[in-house]
Amino acid sequence: MLLASLQSTRVTTAASASRFARSSLSSSRAFRALGGSRLGMSAHISEALGKLDLMIASAAGGSSNCTAGAVAPPAEGKRQLSAAAAADAIHAGSIKQRLAAAFQQSLDAAFPSMAGEPAIVVPCGNPKFGDYQCNNAMALHGKMKGKPDAPKNPRAVAEALLANLPETGMVAETSLAGPGFINIRISPEWLAQHITSMMRDGISTWVPAGYAGRRVVVDFSSPNVAKEMHVGHLRSTIIGDTIARTLEFAGADVKRLNHIGDWGTQFGMLIQYIAEKRPEGLNAASDEDVADLQVLYRAAKLRFDEEEDFKTRAREAVTELQGGRPEYLQAWQRICDASRREFQKLYDRLDVTLEERGESFYNPMLKPVVDDLMERGVAELSDGAKCVFVEGGQNPLIVQKTDGGFGYASTDMAAIKHRIHEEKADWIIYVTDAGQAPHFDLVFAGAAKAGYLPADRTVRIDHVGFGLVLGEDGKKFKSRSGDVVRLVELLDEAKKRITATVKERRPDATDEEVEEAAAAMGYGAVKYADLKNHRTTNYRFSYDDMLSQQGNTAVYQLYAHARIASIVRKSGRDMAQVAASSSVVLGHEKEVALGLQIARFSDAVDDALSELLPHRLTEYLYDLSAAFNQFYVECQVNGSPEEDSRLLLSEATALIMRTCFQLLGIRVLYRI
């Protein structure tokens, strides 16, 4: 069944298989469409293959914006890096990517018949055994068992991998555990040099490999015109913004699109209500009529629900609007402009940048898209509607309704076609609630059936689904009156509550300083409380929890950063000069532990992007704060013989924290 395969399976294809796509739904399910043989593989191997794709694309051309042919497997169905590309990959990207590239080179040399099987490197589960672990031995032994000259057991496979491992300078020691797990300890000397180089050359030298140059469309936020943004829009807005920020940091060319609901039947209702408010009709309408959109919407909806004659006139108004009648278009524009101003106030508070690309943008494309689908037999008539049927789907994708109208499916098909063929996107990410996953299942499968996925390049498509925001009672988050909580009220309350804390801690602060700190901590707390959860889960919204100065909160992290900034500031040293003239030295065990955690920043960025899970960043940030606290307890910084090195470690920690805050959309504070 095609749709079932798309939802649960990753399939590889050569360029000759004609189409290639992957859809990661609310549970990060992946697919590549039309042809292939790696069905039923584990999630870990599927993830590793995705990362290998990125590594190959980066190494092959300095950019991951490659054609399907450039990364297509050879005839035997396996992927190989050239010797030069493999050597380069060892010295680029995150630690995990570099180790994977080294073990890939070893695997290809030790077992030529298995060349191209992806090297799998993960953090070691127990730090006392190592920092990372290579887990290929058992799987490789299983695939080679019974063949001539096959190793006698998995441990022999692991020994061969170690014997062929190239010298990288990264590895201090390795050890074998169990049936063939290879534990890897990173060299403290290499870590020290790695951090020193970053402090001299900048954090941009630590971006993970495989993302630079990719053309990515991120579709997020997407409120409806004439309705206020509420708590339900919070997750899409901040999850989408964090994904976009992280992609931009990694060098991707990101287009942030706001697919607002600015077209449809609700506008007939609103426009007709405005027209009947004044004896002169729409020609006398003004901005005053849309000054309070909530009042307008509720009043119009009440009449629409209770008056059949008004409902009929509202539907006729939709026809007039779609037909381009000037006064109707002018009223529609007034409504959109008023909503746009309100949306922007919230985006400014959240420091979110978006390019509006509403439903109305795609309106002229709908009829041509549907006509094309019908002409090519992709869509067919069913009970008067025009539908795209996909194998395995319980319901069709209705691209034109029986009354001739177009719905969300029509717009989304036009949008995905435009983004692939006009925007030239090679990665499209939709950030909506998990409840929309079935709809996007159909849209992605419909796009594959329609041939929108090009034969000459790779396109990845993801639906980033997320769970609900719940109240402290565990039920859907609502106001005391039972209404959906307005986003502006939520942000106001968070800022108000933290203001008292700021004034208490800094009684000498000016009103401007209090305002800056309260906004950064209040809005940051709301964002962090959401982002620290796995996006697919529901979470409880609690002001007390999110504004706590203890535990995994933005407030705690901001205080931790301000404390480190104070340590550096009290030294009176110019850190640029210290970095230029001194180097990091990792001698004490807590220095080594902190150095490793600092260096794992690139791993965290790669994990957040490859899995599209922002909480990988918050987990990393919390672990980094803990590592610094343990270091600071046992290692004096200012006035110690190791002052220069430890100041560099402290500043590197603060720099990484600031970068994480920037990726999470949280404003940095140096004094609180």
XYZ file of C-alpha atoms in Angstrom:
672
model
C 0.000 0.000 0.000
C 1.628 3.225 -1.191
C 0.380 5.573 1.520
C 1.246 3.177 4.326
C 4.747 2.854 2.909
C 5.121 6.610 2.704
C 4.122 6.987 6.338
C 6.358 4.374 7.862
C 9.225 3.522 5.528
C 12.295 5.047 3.993
C 13.005 3.888 0.439
C 16.096 4.791 -1.619
C 16.044 5.358 -5.334
C 18.434 6.161 -8.172
C 17.787 9.091 -10.502
C 16.264 6.667 -12.994
C 13.479 5.883 -10.519
C 12.256 9.371 -11.458
C 10.988 10.778 -8.174
C 12.327 11.234 -4.692
C 10.699 12.637 -1.537
C 10.625 12.167 2.178
C 7.819 13.132 4.525
C 8.455 13.247 8.260
C 5.113 13.501 9.997
C 4.296 14.248 13.630
C 6.368 11.280 14.766
C 9.226 12.052 12.328
C 8.161 9.279 9.941
C 10.190 9.395 6.744
C 9.658 8.398 3.166
C 11.333 8.402 -0.179
C 8.895 7.727 -2.964
C 8.869 5.250 -5.839
C 11.238 2.310 -5.824
C 13.854 0.790 -3.561
C 14.512 -2.074 -1.197
C 15.430 -0.990 2.361
C 11.990 -1.611 3.827
C 11.456 -2.293 7.503
C 14.792 -0.885 8.702
C 15.207 0.364 12.258
C 14.684 4.008 13.138
C 18.355 4.306 14.126
C 19.590 3.121 10.737
C 17.029 5.302 8.967
C 18.322 8.313 10.901
C 21.918 7.372 10.126
C 21.128 7.132 6.412
C 19.647 10.620 6.491
C 22.788 11.994 8.068
C 24.964 10.137 5.573
C 22.980 11.739 2.746
C 23.840 15.144 4.173
C 27.510 14.251 4.643
C 27.811 12.884 1.101
C 26.112 15.920 -0.397
C 28.371 18.275 1.527
C 31.573 16.412 0.724
C 30.749 15.870 -2.938
C 30.189 19.462 -3.876
C 30.652 21.805 -0.947
C 26.878 22.201 -0.863
C 23.971 19.915 -0.152
C 21.922 21.428 -2.969
C 22.667 18.360 -5.141
C 20.695 16.522 -7.752
C 19.381 13.054 -7.139
C 21.909 11.815 -9.670
C 24.799 13.311 -7.705
C 23.969 11.220 -4.653
C 22.443 8.197 -6.388
C 23.884 4.828 -5.360
C 25.998 2.781 -7.739
C 24.472 -0.225 -9.494
C 24.925 -2.478 -6.473
C 22.766 -0.107 -4.448
C 25.435 1.222 -2.064
C 26.851 4.692 -1.600
C 30.567 5.507 -1.611
C 32.647 8.598 -0.993
C 35.776 9.292 -2.987
C 39.000 9.021 -0.989
C 39.490 12.797 -1.120
C 35.890 13.501 -0.072
C 36.134 10.977 2.759
C 39.338 12.580 4.032
C 37.743 16.039 3.917
C 34.635 14.817 5.761
C 36.802 13.712 8.708
C 37.800 17.335 9.295
C 34.397 19.008 8.905
C 31.147 19.165 10.809
C 30.256 18.021 14.293
C 32.275 15.548 16.339
C 29.749 12.828 15.601
C 29.896 13.580 11.863
C 33.711 13.537 11.876
C 33.857 10.234 13.727
C 31.239 8.752 11.391
C 33.323 9.856 8.398
C 36.441 8.240 9.911
C 34.642 4.963 10.584
C 33.068 5.134 7.120
C 36.548 5.266 5.637
C 37.592 2.358 7.855
C 34.525 0.287 6.987
C 34.991 0.810 3.242
C 38.654 -0.222 3.480
C 38.171 -3.187 5.809
C 35.174 -4.668 3.999
C 35.055 -3.592 0.338
C 31.988 -5.763 -0.265
C 30.163 -3.695 2.352
C 31.496 -0.322 1.141
C 28.840 2.321 1.479
C 27.040 0.715 4.409
C 26.617 3.705 6.727
C 28.914 4.016 9.718
C 26.829 4.502 12.849
C 28.322 6.619 15.646
C 26.302 7.708 18.690
C 27.136 9.209 22.098
C 28.193 6.518 24.569
C 25.390 5.609 26.966
C 27.711 5.414 29.964
C 30.460 8.085 30.112
C 32.756 5.810 32.136
C 33.169 3.590 29.052
C 33.735 6.364 26.524
C 32.415 9.497 24.882
C 31.080 7.947 21.650
C 30.369 4.480 20.353
C 30.439 2.836 16.916
C 27.727 0.183 16.617
C 28.267 -1.368 13.185
C 29.900 -4.694 14.054
C 26.847 -6.861 14.705
C 24.884 -5.667 11.678
C 27.886 -6.013 9.366
C 28.606 -9.509 10.647
C 25.013 -10.519 9.985
C 25.198 -9.274 6.392
C 28.539 -10.980 5.685
C 27.809 -14.243 7.465
C 28.238 -17.222 5.166
C 30.262 -15.316 2.587
C 33.882 -16.229 1.740
C 36.415 -14.720 4.164
C 33.648 -13.393 6.406
C 34.795 -12.496 9.946
C 34.012 -15.278 12.396
C 32.083 -13.062 14.830
C 31.051 -9.407 15.426
C 34.082 -8.780 17.624
C 36.340 -9.674 14.700
C 34.448 -7.106 12.622
C 35.069 -4.464 15.286
C 38.762 -5.352 15.442
C 39.040 -4.935 11.658
C 37.312 -1.554 11.851
C 39.795 -0.389 14.485
C 42.740 -1.709 12.482
C 41.698 0.386 9.490
C 40.648 3.501 11.389
C 42.506 6.519 9.939
C 44.497 8.825 12.193
C 42.429 11.935 12.936
C 43.994 13.302 16.117
C 40.526 13.192 17.691
C 40.680 9.796 19.357
C 42.607 9.285 22.601
C 41.691 5.640 23.032
C 39.253 2.969 21.941
C 37.976 -0.175 23.617
C 35.760 -3.098 22.693
C 32.714 -3.994 24.728
C 30.336 -6.925 24.519
C 29.993 -8.591 21.122
C 31.652 -5.757 19.227
C 30.675 -2.284 20.412
C 33.558 0.155 19.888
C 33.874 2.743 22.652
C 35.708 5.939 21.745
C 37.353 8.450 24.065
C 37.989 11.901 22.568
C 41.500 13.306 23.037
C 41.613 16.156 25.598
C 44.433 17.732 23.569
C 42.293 17.686 20.435
C 39.327 19.126 22.341
C 41.489 21.918 23.740
C 42.756 22.848 20.279
C 39.248 22.566 18.824
C 37.883 25.050 21.381
C 40.894 27.370 21.052
C 40.425 27.520 17.279
C 36.722 28.289 17.663
C 37.465 31.123 20.091
C 39.842 32.620 17.543
C 37.906 31.949 14.344
C 34.296 32.219 15.510
C 31.350 29.976 16.266
C 30.446 29.781 12.566
C 33.344 27.334 12.148
C 31.384 24.830 14.236
C 28.288 24.479 12.065
C 27.401 20.864 11.273
C 28.049 19.673 7.732
C 25.323 19.081 5.188
C 23.059 22.132 5.448
C 24.947 25.005 3.815
C 23.380 26.162 0.574
C 20.180 24.154 0.907
C 17.077 26.019 -0.221
C 14.552 25.482 2.590
C 10.959 26.681 2.864
C 9.625 26.728 6.445
C 5.843 27.237 6.612
C 4.807 28.216 10.136
C 2.549 30.333 12.373
C -0.310 30.681 9.830
C -3.016 32.553 11.791
C -6.412 33.369 10.282
C -7.282 36.903 9.256
C -9.963 38.612 11.393
C -9.180 36.317 14.326
C -6.760 37.038 17.144
C -3.726 34.841 17.602
C -4.252 32.538 20.557
C -2.249 29.998 22.530
C -2.775 27.480 19.740
C -0.600 29.625 17.460
C 2.209 29.749 20.018
C 3.713 26.352 19.237
C 3.719 26.701 15.450
C 5.235 30.176 15.685
C 8.108 29.430 18.060
C 8.869 25.887 16.875
C 8.949 27.126 13.284
C 11.077 30.125 14.205
C 13.615 27.945 16.055
C 13.875 25.520 13.132
C 14.353 28.444 10.728
C 16.965 30.106 12.964
C 18.901 26.850 13.333
C 18.849 26.196 9.596
C 20.066 29.752 8.961
C 22.879 29.278 11.469
C 23.878 26.085 9.642
C 24.126 28.009 6.366
C 20.832 27.108 4.697
C 18.994 29.574 2.460
C 15.718 29.788 4.372
C 12.406 31.215 3.217
C 10.109 31.785 6.213
C 6.530 31.693 4.920
C 3.397 32.663 6.812
C 0.517 30.825 5.127
C -2.190 33.024 6.654
C -5.873 32.292 6.154
C -6.755 35.385 4.110
C -9.240 33.908 1.646
C -12.433 31.906 1.870
C -16.082 31.910 2.819
C -15.617 33.800 6.108
C -14.841 36.982 4.171
C -18.246 36.997 2.539
C -19.765 36.965 6.018
C -17.545 39.821 7.216
C -17.888 41.959 4.105
C -21.666 41.571 4.003
C -21.896 42.563 7.660
C -19.820 45.710 7.013
C -21.954 46.526 3.946
C -25.163 46.373 5.969
C -23.833 48.469 8.874
C -24.105 51.661 6.834
C -27.020 52.840 4.687
C -24.559 53.778 1.929
C -23.125 50.246 1.851
C -19.510 49.287 1.215
C -18.734 52.565 -0.584
C -18.994 54.323 2.793
C -16.953 51.770 4.707
C -13.751 52.910 6.422
C -10.936 51.632 8.642
C -13.214 52.339 11.605
C -15.350 49.351 10.596
C -12.419 46.990 11.181
C -10.919 48.722 14.228
C -11.925 45.828 16.495
C -11.817 42.677 14.430
C -12.972 40.458 17.286
C -16.166 42.479 17.727
C -16.674 42.447 13.961
C -16.139 38.698 13.660
C -18.409 37.753 16.561
C -21.214 40.024 15.368
C -20.991 38.772 11.787
C -20.810 35.132 12.912
C -23.880 35.562 15.111
C -25.943 36.823 12.166
C -24.520 34.155 9.866
C -25.536 31.386 12.278
C -28.985 32.763 13.131
C -30.254 34.493 9.959
C -30.716 32.333 6.883
C -31.227 35.347 4.612
C -27.969 36.910 5.821
C -26.182 33.608 5.245
C -27.406 33.594 1.639
C -26.271 37.188 1.079
C -22.880 36.376 2.673
C -22.364 33.536 0.229
C -23.253 35.851 -2.659
C -20.675 38.313 -1.291
C -18.007 35.575 -1.553
C -18.842 35.236 -5.245
C -18.554 39.000 -5.707
C -15.194 39.017 -3.920
C -13.826 36.125 -5.945
C -15.093 37.813 -9.077
C -12.953 40.864 -8.298
C -15.649 43.469 -7.597
C -13.647 46.571 -6.543
C -15.520 47.623 -3.394
C -15.488 44.040 -2.116
C -11.761 43.743 -2.728
C -11.243 47.047 -0.925
C -13.190 45.834 2.119
C -11.253 42.552 2.086
C -7.973 44.481 1.983
C -9.037 46.617 4.968
C -9.748 43.491 6.995
C -6.424 41.922 6.025
C -4.468 45.093 6.798
C -6.065 45.408 10.235
C -5.209 41.774 11.048
C -1.717 42.173 9.677
C -1.034 45.075 12.051
C -2.175 43.019 15.055
C -0.137 39.988 14.002
C 2.964 42.097 13.588
C 2.728 43.462 17.130
C 2.977 39.918 18.446
C 5.739 38.928 16.026
C 7.714 41.981 17.175
C 7.356 40.913 20.799
C 8.472 37.379 19.979
C 11.238 38.604 17.646
C 9.882 36.466 14.822
C 10.383 37.345 11.158
C 8.021 36.021 8.492
C 7.173 36.635 4.859
C 3.424 36.656 4.313
C 2.276 34.185 1.689
C -1.424 33.756 2.348
C -4.024 31.548 0.719
C -4.997 34.390 -1.608
C -1.538 34.252 -3.219
C -2.319 30.794 -4.595
C -5.893 31.583 -5.637
C -5.042 32.258 -9.330
C -3.220 28.913 -9.489
C -6.057 26.707 -8.224
C -8.063 26.216 -11.415
C -4.986 25.563 -13.604
C -3.664 23.042 -11.071
C -6.968 21.156 -10.881
C -7.435 21.260 -14.666
C -3.952 19.812 -15.127
C -4.593 17.032 -12.612
C -7.811 16.109 -14.387
C -6.254 16.190 -17.862
C -3.447 13.845 -16.804
C -5.778 11.467 -14.990
C -4.199 12.169 -11.600
C -7.559 13.458 -10.355
C -10.974 12.014 -11.216
C -14.638 12.791 -10.626
C -16.215 11.166 -7.576
C -19.773 12.077 -6.541
C -19.403 15.373 -8.374
C -16.118 16.328 -6.699
C -12.673 16.224 -8.280
C -10.456 13.960 -6.207
C -6.971 12.512 -6.114
C -7.034 8.922 -4.859
C -3.820 7.556 -3.374
C -3.204 3.889 -2.793
C -3.734 2.993 0.835
C -5.649 6.177 1.632
C -9.056 5.759 3.254
C -10.229 9.115 1.924
C -9.376 10.964 -1.284
C -7.755 14.375 -1.550
C -10.618 16.611 -2.690
C -9.090 19.259 -4.941
C -12.413 20.761 -6.057
C -15.737 20.451 -4.238
C -19.049 19.510 -5.819
C -20.145 23.179 -5.845
C -17.018 24.134 -7.793
C -15.283 25.676 -4.784
C -11.700 25.113 -3.730
C -10.564 24.139 -0.239
C -7.412 23.621 1.780
C -6.380 20.624 -0.335
C -6.481 22.702 -3.522
C -4.401 25.480 -1.972
C -1.864 23.080 -0.477
C -1.396 21.254 -3.787
C -0.839 24.571 -5.558
C 1.534 25.683 -2.798
C 3.686 22.555 -2.824
C 3.962 22.699 -6.615
C 4.931 26.392 -6.483
C 7.497 25.831 -3.737
C 9.217 23.027 -5.628
C 9.113 24.424 -9.143
C 9.124 28.213 -8.623
C 10.847 28.643 -5.260
C 13.245 25.791 -6.199
C 13.066 24.422 -2.653
C 14.929 21.212 -1.924
C 13.460 20.976 1.582
C 9.940 22.008 2.610
C 8.890 22.005 6.277
C 5.289 22.466 7.432
C 4.833 23.281 11.138
C 1.257 22.628 12.288
C -0.548 20.729 15.012
C -0.328 16.949 14.904
C -4.036 16.706 14.137
C -3.328 17.859 10.596
C -1.024 14.906 9.870
C -3.684 12.920 7.927
C -4.282 15.927 5.685
C -0.580 16.320 4.940
C -0.267 12.566 4.399
C -2.695 12.975 1.526
C -1.120 16.178 0.189
C 2.387 14.694 0.109
C 1.170 11.446 -1.451
C -0.907 13.462 -3.920
C 2.111 15.561 -4.857
C 4.126 12.385 -5.478
C 1.352 10.937 -7.641
C 1.077 14.214 -9.568
C 4.782 14.117 -10.401
C 5.582 17.354 -8.586
C 8.724 15.780 -7.101
C 11.442 16.354 -9.692
C 13.559 13.597 -11.225
C 16.729 15.686 -11.429
C 17.167 16.675 -7.779
C 16.333 15.612 -4.255
C 13.402 17.174 -2.402
C 12.725 16.489 1.248
C 9.278 17.265 2.658
C 8.473 17.216 6.389
C 5.370 17.751 8.438
C 6.494 18.911 11.875
C 3.516 18.077 14.041
C 3.114 19.170 17.643
C 0.850 18.415 20.600
C -1.552 20.550 22.611
C -0.933 23.209 25.246
C -2.806 22.149 28.389
C -3.793 24.046 31.492
C -2.465 23.101 34.915
C -5.551 20.907 35.311
C -4.380 18.773 32.394
C -7.222 19.921 30.150
C -7.049 22.088 27.032
C -5.715 25.504 28.038
C -8.555 28.033 28.319
C -9.236 31.302 30.109
C -11.428 31.485 33.206
C -14.384 32.362 30.978
C -13.805 29.200 28.975
C -12.476 31.004 25.889
C -9.235 30.143 24.126
C -6.384 32.097 25.756
C -5.278 35.057 23.650
C -1.550 35.010 22.969
C -1.134 38.684 23.849
C -2.651 38.076 27.296
C -0.370 35.107 27.889
C 2.753 37.134 27.081
C 1.569 40.100 29.173
C 1.040 37.868 32.207
C 4.463 36.215 31.936
C 6.169 39.591 31.693
C 4.135 41.007 34.581
C 5.002 38.122 36.899
C 8.742 38.206 36.258
C 8.918 42.011 36.659
C 8.569 41.710 40.423
C 11.450 39.221 40.543
C 13.701 41.540 38.515
C 12.959 44.521 40.782
C 13.636 42.414 43.868
C 17.017 41.228 42.595
C 18.048 44.610 41.184
C 16.462 47.376 43.280
C 18.837 49.931 41.734
C 17.854 49.108 38.133
C 16.282 51.818 36.017
C 12.767 51.416 34.621
C 14.307 50.819 31.198
C 16.576 48.070 32.543
C 13.666 46.409 34.352
C 11.568 46.554 31.180
C 14.351 44.991 29.098
C 15.024 42.203 31.591
C 11.341 41.446 32.204
C 10.590 41.242 28.475
C 13.592 39.011 27.794
C 12.864 36.697 30.726
C 9.077 36.686 30.442
C 8.846 36.048 26.711
C 11.899 33.799 26.837
C 10.301 31.739 29.614
C 7.183 31.154 27.508
C 9.276 30.063 24.521
C 11.632 27.829 26.490
C 8.809 26.124 28.397
C 7.357 25.062 25.063
C 10.583 24.212 23.243
C 12.042 22.063 26.032
C 9.291 19.493 25.489
C 9.326 16.917 22.720
C 7.170 18.718 20.189
C 4.800 15.764 19.639
C 3.740 15.667 23.303
C 1.081 17.720 25.048
C 2.467 19.879 27.855
C 1.045 21.739 30.830
C 1.360 25.506 30.782
C 2.365 26.742 34.239
C 3.601 30.277 34.939
C 5.111 29.142 38.250
C 7.110 26.373 36.598
C 8.308 28.345 33.595
C 9.355 31.380 35.645
C 11.211 29.322 38.254
C 14.832 30.220 38.928
C 15.632 26.540 39.424
C 15.658 23.636 36.992
C 15.437 23.556 33.227
C 13.897 26.990 32.592
C 14.855 30.039 30.558
C 15.083 32.087 33.745
C 17.634 29.666 35.226
C 19.627 29.584 31.982
C 19.660 33.378 31.681
C 20.866 33.698 35.276
C 23.541 31.070 34.578
C 24.783 33.037 31.576
C 24.793 36.315 33.498
C 26.845 34.634 36.226
C 29.470 33.457 33.727
C 29.527 36.912 32.122
C 30.170 38.351 35.589
C 33.116 35.978 36.141
C 34.699 37.072 32.865
C 33.909 40.728 33.506
C 35.512 40.652 36.962
C 38.766 39.385 35.457
C 39.184 42.749 33.720
C 40.691 40.918 30.734
C 40.063 41.513 27.034
C 38.914 38.077 25.918
C 39.827 38.661 22.280
C 43.414 39.286 23.365
C 43.385 36.277 25.695
C 42.157 34.042 22.845
C 44.807 35.406 20.485
C 47.699 34.912 22.896
C 46.663 31.883 24.974
C 45.278 28.397 24.428
C 42.846 26.164 26.262
C 44.492 23.439 28.347
C 42.327 20.627 29.714
C 44.027 19.090 32.735
C 41.470 18.732 35.517
C 38.759 16.098 34.915
C 36.048 18.776 35.209
C 37.848 20.849 32.583
C 37.821 17.858 30.248
C 34.123 17.212 30.939
C 33.251 20.851 30.261
C 35.405 20.931 27.136
C 33.627 17.868 25.739
C 30.208 19.360 26.477
C 31.167 22.642 24.789
C 32.393 20.750 21.724
C 29.149 18.775 21.495
C 27.285 21.936 20.507
C 27.539 20.997 16.828
C 26.128 17.547 17.585
C 23.126 19.189 19.248
C 22.529 21.476 16.259
C 22.757 18.534 13.860
C 20.402 16.432 16.010
C 17.872 19.279 16.218
C 17.871 19.660 12.430
C 18.083 16.043 11.326
C 15.197 15.109 13.634
C 13.482 18.534 13.529
C 13.279 18.445 17.334
C 14.106 21.803 18.982
C 14.245 20.233 22.445
C 17.614 18.732 21.484
C 18.966 22.282 21.895
C 17.345 22.885 25.285
C 18.585 19.513 26.561
C 22.084 20.399 25.420
C 21.917 23.861 27.005
C 20.827 22.443 30.354
C 23.634 19.850 30.295
C 26.135 22.584 29.411
C 25.043 24.691 32.397
C 25.410 21.656 34.675
C 28.896 20.903 33.321
C 29.984 24.497 33.910
C 28.639 24.483 37.481
C 30.624 21.321 38.266
C 33.719 22.854 36.696
C 33.365 26.126 38.616
C 32.939 24.359 41.964
C 36.276 22.570 41.612
C 38.311 24.877 39.374
C 39.148 28.432 40.417
C 39.128 30.766 37.434
C 40.265 34.285 38.300
C 43.606 34.461 40.112
C 44.538 30.839 39.439
C 47.703 29.719 37.598
C 45.369 28.423 34.874
C 43.472 31.727 34.621
C 43.907 32.261 30.861
C 42.776 28.758 29.914
C 39.871 28.748 32.358
C 38.732 32.190 31.263
C 38.678 30.882 27.683
C 36.629 27.886 28.825
C 34.236 30.205 30.655
C 33.885 32.549 27.688
C 33.442 29.592 25.310
C 30.612 28.341 27.538
C 28.984 31.766 27.539
C 29.394 32.075 23.768
C 27.741 28.698 23.189
C 24.926 29.637 25.569
C 24.365 32.912 23.713
C 24.273 31.038 20.428
C 21.700 28.605 21.831
C 19.595 31.521 23.065
C 19.757 33.056 19.600
C 18.638 29.786 17.994
C 15.764 29.536 20.485
C 14.767 33.158 19.886
C 15.569 34.253 23.455
C 17.152 37.628 24.125
C 20.487 37.457 25.965
C 21.049 39.255 29.257
C 24.509 40.005 30.658
C 23.286 41.425 33.970
C 20.184 40.412 35.884
